[in-house]
XYZ file of C-alpha atoms in Angstrom:
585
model
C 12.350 -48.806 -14.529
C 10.666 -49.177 -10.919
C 12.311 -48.381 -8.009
C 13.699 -51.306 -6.050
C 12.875 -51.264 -2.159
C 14.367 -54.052 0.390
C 12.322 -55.497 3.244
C 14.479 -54.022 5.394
C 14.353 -50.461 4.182
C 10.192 -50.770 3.982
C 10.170 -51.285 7.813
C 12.706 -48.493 8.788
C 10.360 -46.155 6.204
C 7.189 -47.526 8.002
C 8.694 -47.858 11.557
C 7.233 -51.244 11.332
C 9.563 -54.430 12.480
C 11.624 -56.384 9.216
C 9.559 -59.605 10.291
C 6.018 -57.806 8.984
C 7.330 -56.738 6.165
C 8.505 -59.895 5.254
C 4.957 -60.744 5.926
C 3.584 -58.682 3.411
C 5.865 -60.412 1.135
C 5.165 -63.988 1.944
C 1.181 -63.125 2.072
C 1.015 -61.073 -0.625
C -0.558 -58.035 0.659
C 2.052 -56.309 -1.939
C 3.774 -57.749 -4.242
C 7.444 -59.381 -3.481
C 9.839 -59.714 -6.864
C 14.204 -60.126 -7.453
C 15.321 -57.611 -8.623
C 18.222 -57.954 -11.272
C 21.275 -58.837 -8.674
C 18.658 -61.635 -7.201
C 17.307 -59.888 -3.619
C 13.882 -59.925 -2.481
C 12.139 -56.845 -1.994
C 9.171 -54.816 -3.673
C 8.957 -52.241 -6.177
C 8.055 -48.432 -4.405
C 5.919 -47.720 -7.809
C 3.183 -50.381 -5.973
C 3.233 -49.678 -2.982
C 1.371 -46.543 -3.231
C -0.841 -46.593 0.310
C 2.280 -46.653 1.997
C 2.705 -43.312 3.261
C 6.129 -42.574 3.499
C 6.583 -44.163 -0.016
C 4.034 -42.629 -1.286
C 5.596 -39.188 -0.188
C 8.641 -39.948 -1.912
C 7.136 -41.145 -5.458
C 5.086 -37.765 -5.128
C 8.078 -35.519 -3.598
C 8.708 -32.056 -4.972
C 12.118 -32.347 -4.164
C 14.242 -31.570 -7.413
C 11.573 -28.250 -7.143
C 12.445 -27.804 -3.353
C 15.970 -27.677 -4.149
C 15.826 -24.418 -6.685
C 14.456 -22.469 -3.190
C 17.490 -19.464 -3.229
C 17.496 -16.757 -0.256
C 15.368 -13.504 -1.461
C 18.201 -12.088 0.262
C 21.233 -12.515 3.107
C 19.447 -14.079 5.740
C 22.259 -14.447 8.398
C 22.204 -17.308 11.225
C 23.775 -18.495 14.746
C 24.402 -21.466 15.484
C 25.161 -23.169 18.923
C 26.905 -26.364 20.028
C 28.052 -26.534 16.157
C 30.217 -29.714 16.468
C 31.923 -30.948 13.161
C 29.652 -28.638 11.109
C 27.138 -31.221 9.581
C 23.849 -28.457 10.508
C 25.959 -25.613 9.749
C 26.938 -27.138 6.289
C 23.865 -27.745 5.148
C 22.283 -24.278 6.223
C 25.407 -22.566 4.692
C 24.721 -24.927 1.405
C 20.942 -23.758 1.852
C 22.033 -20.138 1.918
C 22.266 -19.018 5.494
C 25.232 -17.136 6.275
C 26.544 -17.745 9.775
C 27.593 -14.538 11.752
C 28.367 -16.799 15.292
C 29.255 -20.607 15.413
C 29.753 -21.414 19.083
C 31.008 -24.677 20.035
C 33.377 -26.032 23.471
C 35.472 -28.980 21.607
C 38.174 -27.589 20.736
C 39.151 -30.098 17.849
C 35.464 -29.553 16.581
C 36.080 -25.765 16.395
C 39.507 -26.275 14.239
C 37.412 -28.534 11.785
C 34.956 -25.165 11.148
C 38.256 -22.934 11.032
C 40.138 -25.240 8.946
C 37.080 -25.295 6.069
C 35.424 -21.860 6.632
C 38.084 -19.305 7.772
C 35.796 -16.631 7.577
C 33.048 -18.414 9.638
C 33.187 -16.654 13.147
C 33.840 -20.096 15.609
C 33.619 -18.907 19.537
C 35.382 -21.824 21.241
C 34.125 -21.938 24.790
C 31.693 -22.575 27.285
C 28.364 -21.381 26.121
C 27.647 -20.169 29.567
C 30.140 -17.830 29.149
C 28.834 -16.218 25.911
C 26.990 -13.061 25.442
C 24.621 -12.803 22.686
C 23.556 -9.072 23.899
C 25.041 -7.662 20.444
C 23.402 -9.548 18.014
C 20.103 -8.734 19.268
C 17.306 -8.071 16.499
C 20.441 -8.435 14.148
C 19.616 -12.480 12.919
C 17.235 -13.862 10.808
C 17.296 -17.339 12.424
C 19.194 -19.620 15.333
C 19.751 -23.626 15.636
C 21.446 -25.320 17.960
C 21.801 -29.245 18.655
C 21.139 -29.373 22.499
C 21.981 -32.129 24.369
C 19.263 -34.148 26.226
C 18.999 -33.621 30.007
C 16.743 -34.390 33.156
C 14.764 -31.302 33.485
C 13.079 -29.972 36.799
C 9.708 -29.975 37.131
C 9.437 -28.188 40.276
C 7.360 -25.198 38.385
C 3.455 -25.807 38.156
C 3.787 -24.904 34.099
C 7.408 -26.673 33.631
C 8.400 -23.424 31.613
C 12.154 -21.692 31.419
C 12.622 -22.005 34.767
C 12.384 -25.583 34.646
C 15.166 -25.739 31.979
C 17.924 -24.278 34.659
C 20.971 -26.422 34.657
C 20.353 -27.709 31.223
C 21.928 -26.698 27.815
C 18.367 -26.462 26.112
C 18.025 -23.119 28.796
C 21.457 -22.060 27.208
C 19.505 -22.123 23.915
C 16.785 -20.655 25.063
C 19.147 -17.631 26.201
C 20.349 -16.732 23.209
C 16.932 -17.084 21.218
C 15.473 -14.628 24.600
C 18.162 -11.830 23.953
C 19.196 -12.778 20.276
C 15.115 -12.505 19.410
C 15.756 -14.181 16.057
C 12.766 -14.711 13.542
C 12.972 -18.170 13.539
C 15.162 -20.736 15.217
C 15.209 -24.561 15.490
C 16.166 -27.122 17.906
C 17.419 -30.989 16.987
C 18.032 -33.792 19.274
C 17.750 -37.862 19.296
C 14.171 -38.802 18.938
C 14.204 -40.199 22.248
C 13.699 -36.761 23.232
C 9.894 -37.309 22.319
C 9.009 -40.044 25.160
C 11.779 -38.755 27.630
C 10.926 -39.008 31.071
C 7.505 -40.401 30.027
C 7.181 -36.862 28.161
C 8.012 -34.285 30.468
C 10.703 -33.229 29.205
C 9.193 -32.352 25.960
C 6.589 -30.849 27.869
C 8.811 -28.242 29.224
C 10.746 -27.388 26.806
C 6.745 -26.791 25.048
C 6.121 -24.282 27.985
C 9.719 -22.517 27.634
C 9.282 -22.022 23.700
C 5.534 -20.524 24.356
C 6.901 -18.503 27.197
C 10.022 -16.990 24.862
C 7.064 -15.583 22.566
C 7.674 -18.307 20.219
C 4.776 -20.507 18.286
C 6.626 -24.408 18.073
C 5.512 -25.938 15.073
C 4.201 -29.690 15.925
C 7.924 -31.329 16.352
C 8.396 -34.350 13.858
C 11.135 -36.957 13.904
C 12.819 -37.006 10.355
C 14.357 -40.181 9.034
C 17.788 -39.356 7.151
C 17.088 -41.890 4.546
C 14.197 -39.892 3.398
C 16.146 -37.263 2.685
C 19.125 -38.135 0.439
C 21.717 -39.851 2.972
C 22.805 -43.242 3.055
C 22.308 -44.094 6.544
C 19.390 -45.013 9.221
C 19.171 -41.811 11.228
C 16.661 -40.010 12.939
C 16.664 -36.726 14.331
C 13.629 -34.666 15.920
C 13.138 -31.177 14.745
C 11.652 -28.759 16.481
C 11.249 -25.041 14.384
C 9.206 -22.411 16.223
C 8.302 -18.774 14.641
C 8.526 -15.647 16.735
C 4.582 -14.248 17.694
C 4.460 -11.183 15.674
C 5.375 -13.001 12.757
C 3.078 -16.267 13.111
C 0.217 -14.408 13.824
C 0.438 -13.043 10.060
C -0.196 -16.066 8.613
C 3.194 -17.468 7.300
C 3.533 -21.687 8.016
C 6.534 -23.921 7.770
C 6.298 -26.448 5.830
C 8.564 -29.162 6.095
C 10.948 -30.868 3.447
C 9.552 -33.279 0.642
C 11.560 -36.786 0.985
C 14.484 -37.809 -1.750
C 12.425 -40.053 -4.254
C 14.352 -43.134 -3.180
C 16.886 -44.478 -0.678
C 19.995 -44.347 -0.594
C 22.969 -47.158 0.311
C 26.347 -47.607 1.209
C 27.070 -48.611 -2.622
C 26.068 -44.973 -2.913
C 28.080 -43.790 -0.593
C 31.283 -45.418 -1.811
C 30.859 -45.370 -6.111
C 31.011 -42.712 -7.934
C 26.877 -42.091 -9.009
C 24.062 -39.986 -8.047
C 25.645 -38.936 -4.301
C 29.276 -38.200 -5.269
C 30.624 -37.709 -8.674
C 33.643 -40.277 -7.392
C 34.755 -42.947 -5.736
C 35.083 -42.535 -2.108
C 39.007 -41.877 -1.675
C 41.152 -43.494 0.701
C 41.854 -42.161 4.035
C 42.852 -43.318 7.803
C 40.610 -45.853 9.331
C 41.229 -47.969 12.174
C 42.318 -51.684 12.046
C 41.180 -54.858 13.926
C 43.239 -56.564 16.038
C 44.388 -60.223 14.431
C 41.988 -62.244 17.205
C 38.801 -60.076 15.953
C 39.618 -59.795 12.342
C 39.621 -63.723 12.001
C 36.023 -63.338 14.019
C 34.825 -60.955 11.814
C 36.241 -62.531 8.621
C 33.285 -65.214 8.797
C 30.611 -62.826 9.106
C 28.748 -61.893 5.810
C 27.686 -59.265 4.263
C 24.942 -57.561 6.481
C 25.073 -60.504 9.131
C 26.042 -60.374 12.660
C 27.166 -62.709 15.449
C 24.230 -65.014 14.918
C 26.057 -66.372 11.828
C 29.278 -67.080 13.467
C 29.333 -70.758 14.125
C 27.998 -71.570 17.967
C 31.200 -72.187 19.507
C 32.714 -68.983 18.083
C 29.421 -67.270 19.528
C 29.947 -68.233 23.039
C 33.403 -67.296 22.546
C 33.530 -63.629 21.046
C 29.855 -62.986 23.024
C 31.258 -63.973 26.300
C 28.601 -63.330 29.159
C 26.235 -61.632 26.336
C 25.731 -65.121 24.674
C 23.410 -66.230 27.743
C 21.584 -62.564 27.757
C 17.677 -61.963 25.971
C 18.038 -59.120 23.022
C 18.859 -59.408 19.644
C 22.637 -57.478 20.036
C 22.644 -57.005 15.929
C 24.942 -54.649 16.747
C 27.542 -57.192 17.751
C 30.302 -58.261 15.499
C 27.876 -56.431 12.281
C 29.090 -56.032 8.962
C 27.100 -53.697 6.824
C 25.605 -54.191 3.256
C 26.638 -52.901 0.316
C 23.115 -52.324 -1.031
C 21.359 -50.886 2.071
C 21.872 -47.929 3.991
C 24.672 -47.662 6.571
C 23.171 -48.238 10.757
C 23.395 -44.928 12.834
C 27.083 -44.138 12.915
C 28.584 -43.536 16.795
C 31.559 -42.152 17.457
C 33.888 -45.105 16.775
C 33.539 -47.466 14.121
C 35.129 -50.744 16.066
C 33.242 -50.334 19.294
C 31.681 -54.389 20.218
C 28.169 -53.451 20.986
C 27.918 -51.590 17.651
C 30.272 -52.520 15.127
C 30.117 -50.603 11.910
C 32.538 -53.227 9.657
C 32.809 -52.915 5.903
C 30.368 -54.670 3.610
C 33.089 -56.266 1.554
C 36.439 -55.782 3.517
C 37.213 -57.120 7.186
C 37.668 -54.023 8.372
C 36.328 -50.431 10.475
C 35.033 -47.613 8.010
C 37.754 -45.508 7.124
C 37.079 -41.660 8.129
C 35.943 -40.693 4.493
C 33.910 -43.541 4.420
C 31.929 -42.121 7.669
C 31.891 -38.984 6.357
C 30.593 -40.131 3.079
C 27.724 -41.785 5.179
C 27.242 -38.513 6.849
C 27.286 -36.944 2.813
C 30.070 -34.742 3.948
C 31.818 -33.426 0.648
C 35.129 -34.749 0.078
C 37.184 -31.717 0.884
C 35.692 -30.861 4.168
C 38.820 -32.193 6.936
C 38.553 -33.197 9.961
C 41.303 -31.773 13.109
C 42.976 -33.721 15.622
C 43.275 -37.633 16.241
C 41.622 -40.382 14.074
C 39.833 -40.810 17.207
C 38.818 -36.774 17.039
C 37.724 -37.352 13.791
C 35.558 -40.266 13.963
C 33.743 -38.663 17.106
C 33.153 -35.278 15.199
C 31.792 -37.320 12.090
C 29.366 -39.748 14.825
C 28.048 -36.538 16.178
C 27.187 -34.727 13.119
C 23.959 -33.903 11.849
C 23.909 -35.697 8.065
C 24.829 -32.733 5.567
C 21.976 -33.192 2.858
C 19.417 -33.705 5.797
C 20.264 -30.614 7.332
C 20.363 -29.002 3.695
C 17.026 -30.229 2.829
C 15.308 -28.395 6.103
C 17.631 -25.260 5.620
C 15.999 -24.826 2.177
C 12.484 -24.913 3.976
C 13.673 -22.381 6.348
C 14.819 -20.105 3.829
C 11.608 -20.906 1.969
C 9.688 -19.801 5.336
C 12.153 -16.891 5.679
C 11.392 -15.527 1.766
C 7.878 -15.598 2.754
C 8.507 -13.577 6.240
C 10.134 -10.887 4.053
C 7.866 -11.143 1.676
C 5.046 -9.752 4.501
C 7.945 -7.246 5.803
C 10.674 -6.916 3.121
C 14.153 -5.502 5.487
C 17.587 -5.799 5.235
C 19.720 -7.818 7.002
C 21.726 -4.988 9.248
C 25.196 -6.900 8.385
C 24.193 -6.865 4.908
C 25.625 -3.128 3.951
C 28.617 -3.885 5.649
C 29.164 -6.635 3.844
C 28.900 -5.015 0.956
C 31.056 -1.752 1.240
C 33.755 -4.550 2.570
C 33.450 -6.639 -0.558
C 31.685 -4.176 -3.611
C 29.874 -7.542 -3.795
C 26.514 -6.765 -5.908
C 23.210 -7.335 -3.538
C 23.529 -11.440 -2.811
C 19.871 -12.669 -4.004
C 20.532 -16.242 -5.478
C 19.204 -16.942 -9.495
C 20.076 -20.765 -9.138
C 19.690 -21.925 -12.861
C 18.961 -25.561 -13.284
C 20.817 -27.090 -17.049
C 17.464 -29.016 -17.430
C 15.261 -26.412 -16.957
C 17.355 -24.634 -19.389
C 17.623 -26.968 -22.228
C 13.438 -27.273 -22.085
C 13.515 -24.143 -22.753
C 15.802 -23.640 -25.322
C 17.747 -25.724 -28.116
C 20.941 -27.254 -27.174
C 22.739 -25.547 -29.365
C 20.694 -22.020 -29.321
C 22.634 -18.699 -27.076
C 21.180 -17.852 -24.153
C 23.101 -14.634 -23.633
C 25.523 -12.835 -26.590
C 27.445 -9.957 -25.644
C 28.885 -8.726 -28.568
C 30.236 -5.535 -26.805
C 34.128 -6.039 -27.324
C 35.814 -6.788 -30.734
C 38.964 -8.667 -31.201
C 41.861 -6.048 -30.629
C 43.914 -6.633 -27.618
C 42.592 -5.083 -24.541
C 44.278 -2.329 -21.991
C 43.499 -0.907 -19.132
C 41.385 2.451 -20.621
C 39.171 -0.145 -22.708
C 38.151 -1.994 -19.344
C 34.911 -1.155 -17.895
C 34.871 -1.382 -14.569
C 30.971 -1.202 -13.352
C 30.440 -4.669 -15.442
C 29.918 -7.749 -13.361
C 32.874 -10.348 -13.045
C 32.190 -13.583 -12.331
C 34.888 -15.628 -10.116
C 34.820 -19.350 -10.498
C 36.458 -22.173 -8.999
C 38.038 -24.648 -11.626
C 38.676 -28.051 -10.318
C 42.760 -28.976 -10.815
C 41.830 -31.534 -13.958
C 40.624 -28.780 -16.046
C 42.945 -25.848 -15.052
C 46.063 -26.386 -18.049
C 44.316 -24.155 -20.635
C 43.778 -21.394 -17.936
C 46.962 -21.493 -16.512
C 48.163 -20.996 -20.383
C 45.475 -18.207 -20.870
C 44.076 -19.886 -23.899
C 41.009 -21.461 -22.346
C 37.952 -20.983 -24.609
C 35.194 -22.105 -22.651
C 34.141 -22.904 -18.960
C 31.111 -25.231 -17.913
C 29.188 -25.074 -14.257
C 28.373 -27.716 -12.627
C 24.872 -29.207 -12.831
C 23.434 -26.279 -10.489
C 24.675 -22.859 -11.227
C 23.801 -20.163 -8.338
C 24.674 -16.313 -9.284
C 23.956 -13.616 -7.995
C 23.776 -11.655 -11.016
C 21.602 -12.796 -13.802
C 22.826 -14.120 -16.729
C 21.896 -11.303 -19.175
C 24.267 -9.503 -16.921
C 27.611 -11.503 -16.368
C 30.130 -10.227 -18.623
C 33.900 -11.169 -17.642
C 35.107 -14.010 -16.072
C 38.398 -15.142 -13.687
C 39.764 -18.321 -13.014
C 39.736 -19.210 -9.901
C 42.794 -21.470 -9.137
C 42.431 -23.750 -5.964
C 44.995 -22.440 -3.549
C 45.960 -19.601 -5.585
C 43.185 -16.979 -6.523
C 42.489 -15.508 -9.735
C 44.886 -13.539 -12.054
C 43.257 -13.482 -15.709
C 40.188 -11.217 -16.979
C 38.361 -13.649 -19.368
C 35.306 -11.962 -21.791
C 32.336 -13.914 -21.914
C 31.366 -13.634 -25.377
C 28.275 -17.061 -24.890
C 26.336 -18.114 -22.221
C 24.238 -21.195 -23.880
C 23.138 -24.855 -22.734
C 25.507 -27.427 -23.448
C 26.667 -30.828 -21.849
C 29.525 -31.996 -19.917
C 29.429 -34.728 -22.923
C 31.344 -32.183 -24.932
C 34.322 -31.970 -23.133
C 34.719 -35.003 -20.767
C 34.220 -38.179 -23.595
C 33.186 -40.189 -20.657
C 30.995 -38.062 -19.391
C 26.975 -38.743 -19.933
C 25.105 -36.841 -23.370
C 22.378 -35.558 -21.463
C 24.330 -33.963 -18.569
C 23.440 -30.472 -19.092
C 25.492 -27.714 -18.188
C 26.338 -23.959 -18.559
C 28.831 -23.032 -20.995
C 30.312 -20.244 -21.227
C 32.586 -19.435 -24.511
C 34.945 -16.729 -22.975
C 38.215 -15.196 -24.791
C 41.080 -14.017 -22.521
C 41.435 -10.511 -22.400
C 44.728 -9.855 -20.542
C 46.606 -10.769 -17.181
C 45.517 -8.278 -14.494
C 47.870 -9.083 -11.681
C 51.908 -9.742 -11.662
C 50.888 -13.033 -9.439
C 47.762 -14.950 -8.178
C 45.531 -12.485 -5.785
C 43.574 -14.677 -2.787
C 39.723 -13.830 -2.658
C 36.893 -15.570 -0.640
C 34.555 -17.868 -2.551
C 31.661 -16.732 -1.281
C 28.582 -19.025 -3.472
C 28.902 -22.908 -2.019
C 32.825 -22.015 -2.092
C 32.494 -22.317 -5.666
C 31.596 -18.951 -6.845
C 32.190 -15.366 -6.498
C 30.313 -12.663 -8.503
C 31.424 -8.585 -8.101
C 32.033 -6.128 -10.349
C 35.840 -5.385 -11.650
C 35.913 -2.092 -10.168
C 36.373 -4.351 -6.636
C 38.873 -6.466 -8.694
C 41.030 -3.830 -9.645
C 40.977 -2.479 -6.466
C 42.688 -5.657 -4.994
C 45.697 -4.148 -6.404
């Protein structure tokens, strides 16, 4: 089935205005068709000399999205905010050793969903990086756009004094990470006619970095339902550029996505968006706002109301589309600010007269539904405006740890908070195997065993019989499917649709529970490790949703009560060996 594509979304892909690409429409320079719910727009699969379309038909993204760490490559990151960037690095496989950010409610937000993330709340100015120096892998930091000097005759560091880009450039100076990136608004590129990109040029060349030609991303390429653009800039330390290794930057999603994605349960969240706190409009605007469609704007209120909810603004030149705007269901959301109700850019709900709720802006954001947000609804919708988009910062933290593998791959080291890590944890050494069900089911029958480990018969187990050097893995299991643990009779467990480990499969042999809140408590045996489907044990659920299943038997209760451990895979996973388990005790 081709892939529907609205006017609108053709010109924010092209950067062209809506009013040509109508134009292609009406003159047929490409084909213009309704699709089945009865909107005009064009099918992506003919519009191949497009350029950014024809990047997504052609993306490599499902293969861009199996890129795993070769090993712990560990990260800073600076004015943090809400976590969006750190979120999707951490999801890409960075693990952060310093998240420094001054908002105080921001910094409660990391706490609150990674307790064992290191958050410095404070003034960067104050911070001294002196002890992680030649100890990281790779630094980012979202710096915010000032008036530089350009006193200097190069407009290098010097020039940056006074600004929180030369805080940045601080920490990369002492820090001397491999790698580290920069992201800002992409009006960053023609600031101060260019200057100001100019010198921060000069300051990255004068660090002993190489700055890879900056490029403005567009968040709708890249999995999120919302019309956002950030510039990147990634530059590689000297020694290491000069060997030949190149960043390449992150194949687009092979469509866009919308608010309707955002909200329904479908291929961005495997649920409906749940309810949460959202603002309200007062009775005079919600009548106002009431006659606005879906996707209009004050232009469709009748003239009278206009002049009346406009005010002065009526008589001004400018489109204001951001004025008394309701969204649309089937496009992606407008750049999200830090309140949803503000006049100039109202963010109202495609079907309901009303603000976004907070989940609803984080959804738009693709923050998962668990991550909270600290402090006021007015803390909250700030931290979510602010935030780089999860799944666009994901999708360039999985070409960063691409570029990383192939550093190491030139100079193969450990990471020096690697061993520690280890001897703190008995946690085997942390190189992802992500499996992928599909990939898995191509290669064998649905119903053949991967793995088989016939290694324990069917007598009840004790203590002598355990081996302790065999790996354990931990696993989350979500609160719908936890009865037959919490009994000790489960018989089998099934991944989600990616499974990262660790350990390969060949060498996963028991398995605990991992009880939301709780911890684990029960030593499972995994007996199979095969391809299977979700189909088999959610009804509902679709026949070719492939999964891991493992067919495990319990083998006995190993604690009096539940034991707390870190998740430390995508907070899903965990895998050690039982000697660590058993020396929780």
């Amino acid at each position: 089935m081709p892939t529907f594509l609205s006017a609108t979304n053709l010109a924010d892909l092209t950067g062209t205005s809506l009013a040509t690409t109508l134009k292609w429409g009406e003159n047929g320079v490409y084909p213009y068709h309704k699709n089945e719910k009865g909107k005009e727009g064009f099918y992506m699969e003919e519009l191949t000399d497009v350029e950014p379309v024809q990047l997504m038909l052609n993306t490599h993204w499902d293969e861009e999205f199996h890129v795993a760490p070769l090993r712990d490559y560990t990260s800073v990151e600076l004015f943090a905010g809400a976590g969006g960037l750190a979120l999707g690095m951490h999801m890409a496989g960075f693990r952060h050793v310093l998240l420094n950010e001054i908002d105080a409610m921001a910094c409660q937000t990391l706490r609150k969903n990674h307790p064992e993330w290191n958050v410095l709340e404070g003034d960067i100015h104050q911070v001294d990086f002196t002890p992680l120096h030649g100890k990281v892998d790779f630094l980012s930091g979202g710096f915010p756009c000032q008036a530089f000097s350009y006193a200097g005759k190069k407009g290098g560091l010097n020039d940056t004094r006074g600004t929180l880009f030369f805080e940045l450039a601080r920490a990369v100076k002492t820090i001397q990470p491999k790698v580290f990136m920069g992201e800002n608004v992409k009006g960053l590129l023609s600031h101060d006619g260019g200057k100001t990109l100019d010198v921060i040029r000069n300051a990255i060349k004068e660090l002993g970095y190489t700055l890879v030609e900056p490029r403005v991303l567009k968040a709708i390429m890249y999995q999120v339902p919302q019309k956002r653009e950030r510039l990147i800039l990634v530059a590689i330390r000297n020694d290491i550029y000069e060997k030949g290794v190149r960043f390449k930057w992150p194949d687009p999603y092979r469509r866009v996505m919308t608010l309707r994605d955002a909200f329904f349960k479908g291929d961005l969240f495997s649920q409906d968006v749940p309810h949460s706190e959202g603002q309200l409009y007062p009775a005079k605007k919600a009548r106002v706002m009431a006659m606005v469609p879906e996707g209009g704007d004050w232009r469709n209120l009748p003239v009278n109301e206009q002049k009346e909810y406009m005010g002065g603004s009526f008589y001004l030149g400018g489109g204001k589309t951001g004025m008394a705007r309701r969204l649309s269901m089937d496009e992606p959301s407008l750049t999200l600010t830090c309140a949803p109700a503000q006049k100039q850019t109202e963010r109202c709900h495609p079907t309901e007269t009303r603000p976004l709720t907070v989940r609803e802006y984080a959804r738009i954001q693709t923050f998962p539904d668990d991550w909270d947000f600290a402090g006021s609804l007015a803390d909250q919708y700030k931290q979510i405006g602010n935030a780089v988009p999860v799944n666009l910062s994901f999708a360039i933290g999985r070409s960063l740890i691409r570029l990383l593998n192939d550093i190491d791959a030139l100079n193969p080291e450990q990471s020096q908070f690697e061993e520690a890590d280890k001897a703190a944890h008995g946690m085997l050494p942390p190189q992802l195997f992500e499996i992928d069900m599909l990939d898995l089911h191509k290669q064998y029958h649905q119903d053949a065993h991967i793995v088989h480990h016939p290694f324990i018969g069917k007598k009840q187990i004790d203590n002598c019989d355990l081996d302790d050097s065999k790996s354990v893995l931990v696993s989350l299991v979500p609160d719908k499917y936890i009865v037959p643990y919490t009994n000790q009779d489960a018989k089998v467990y099934f991944t989600g649709k990616k499974f990262p480990s660790t350990v390969k499969l060949n060498q996963l042999y028991y398995f605990m529970p991992y009880t939301k809140g709780k911890g684990i408590r029960d030593l499972y045996q995994i007996e199979v490790a095969r391809v299977g489907t979700k189909h088999e044990f959610v009804e509902k659920a679709e026949e070719n949703d492939y999964r891991l299943v493992f067919e495990i038997r319990f083998v006995k209760q190993l604690f009096d009560d539940y034991k707390p451990i870190k998740l430390m895979i995508w907070r899903t996973f965990t895998d050690t060996n039982l000697r660590a388990i058993l020396a929780m005790q």
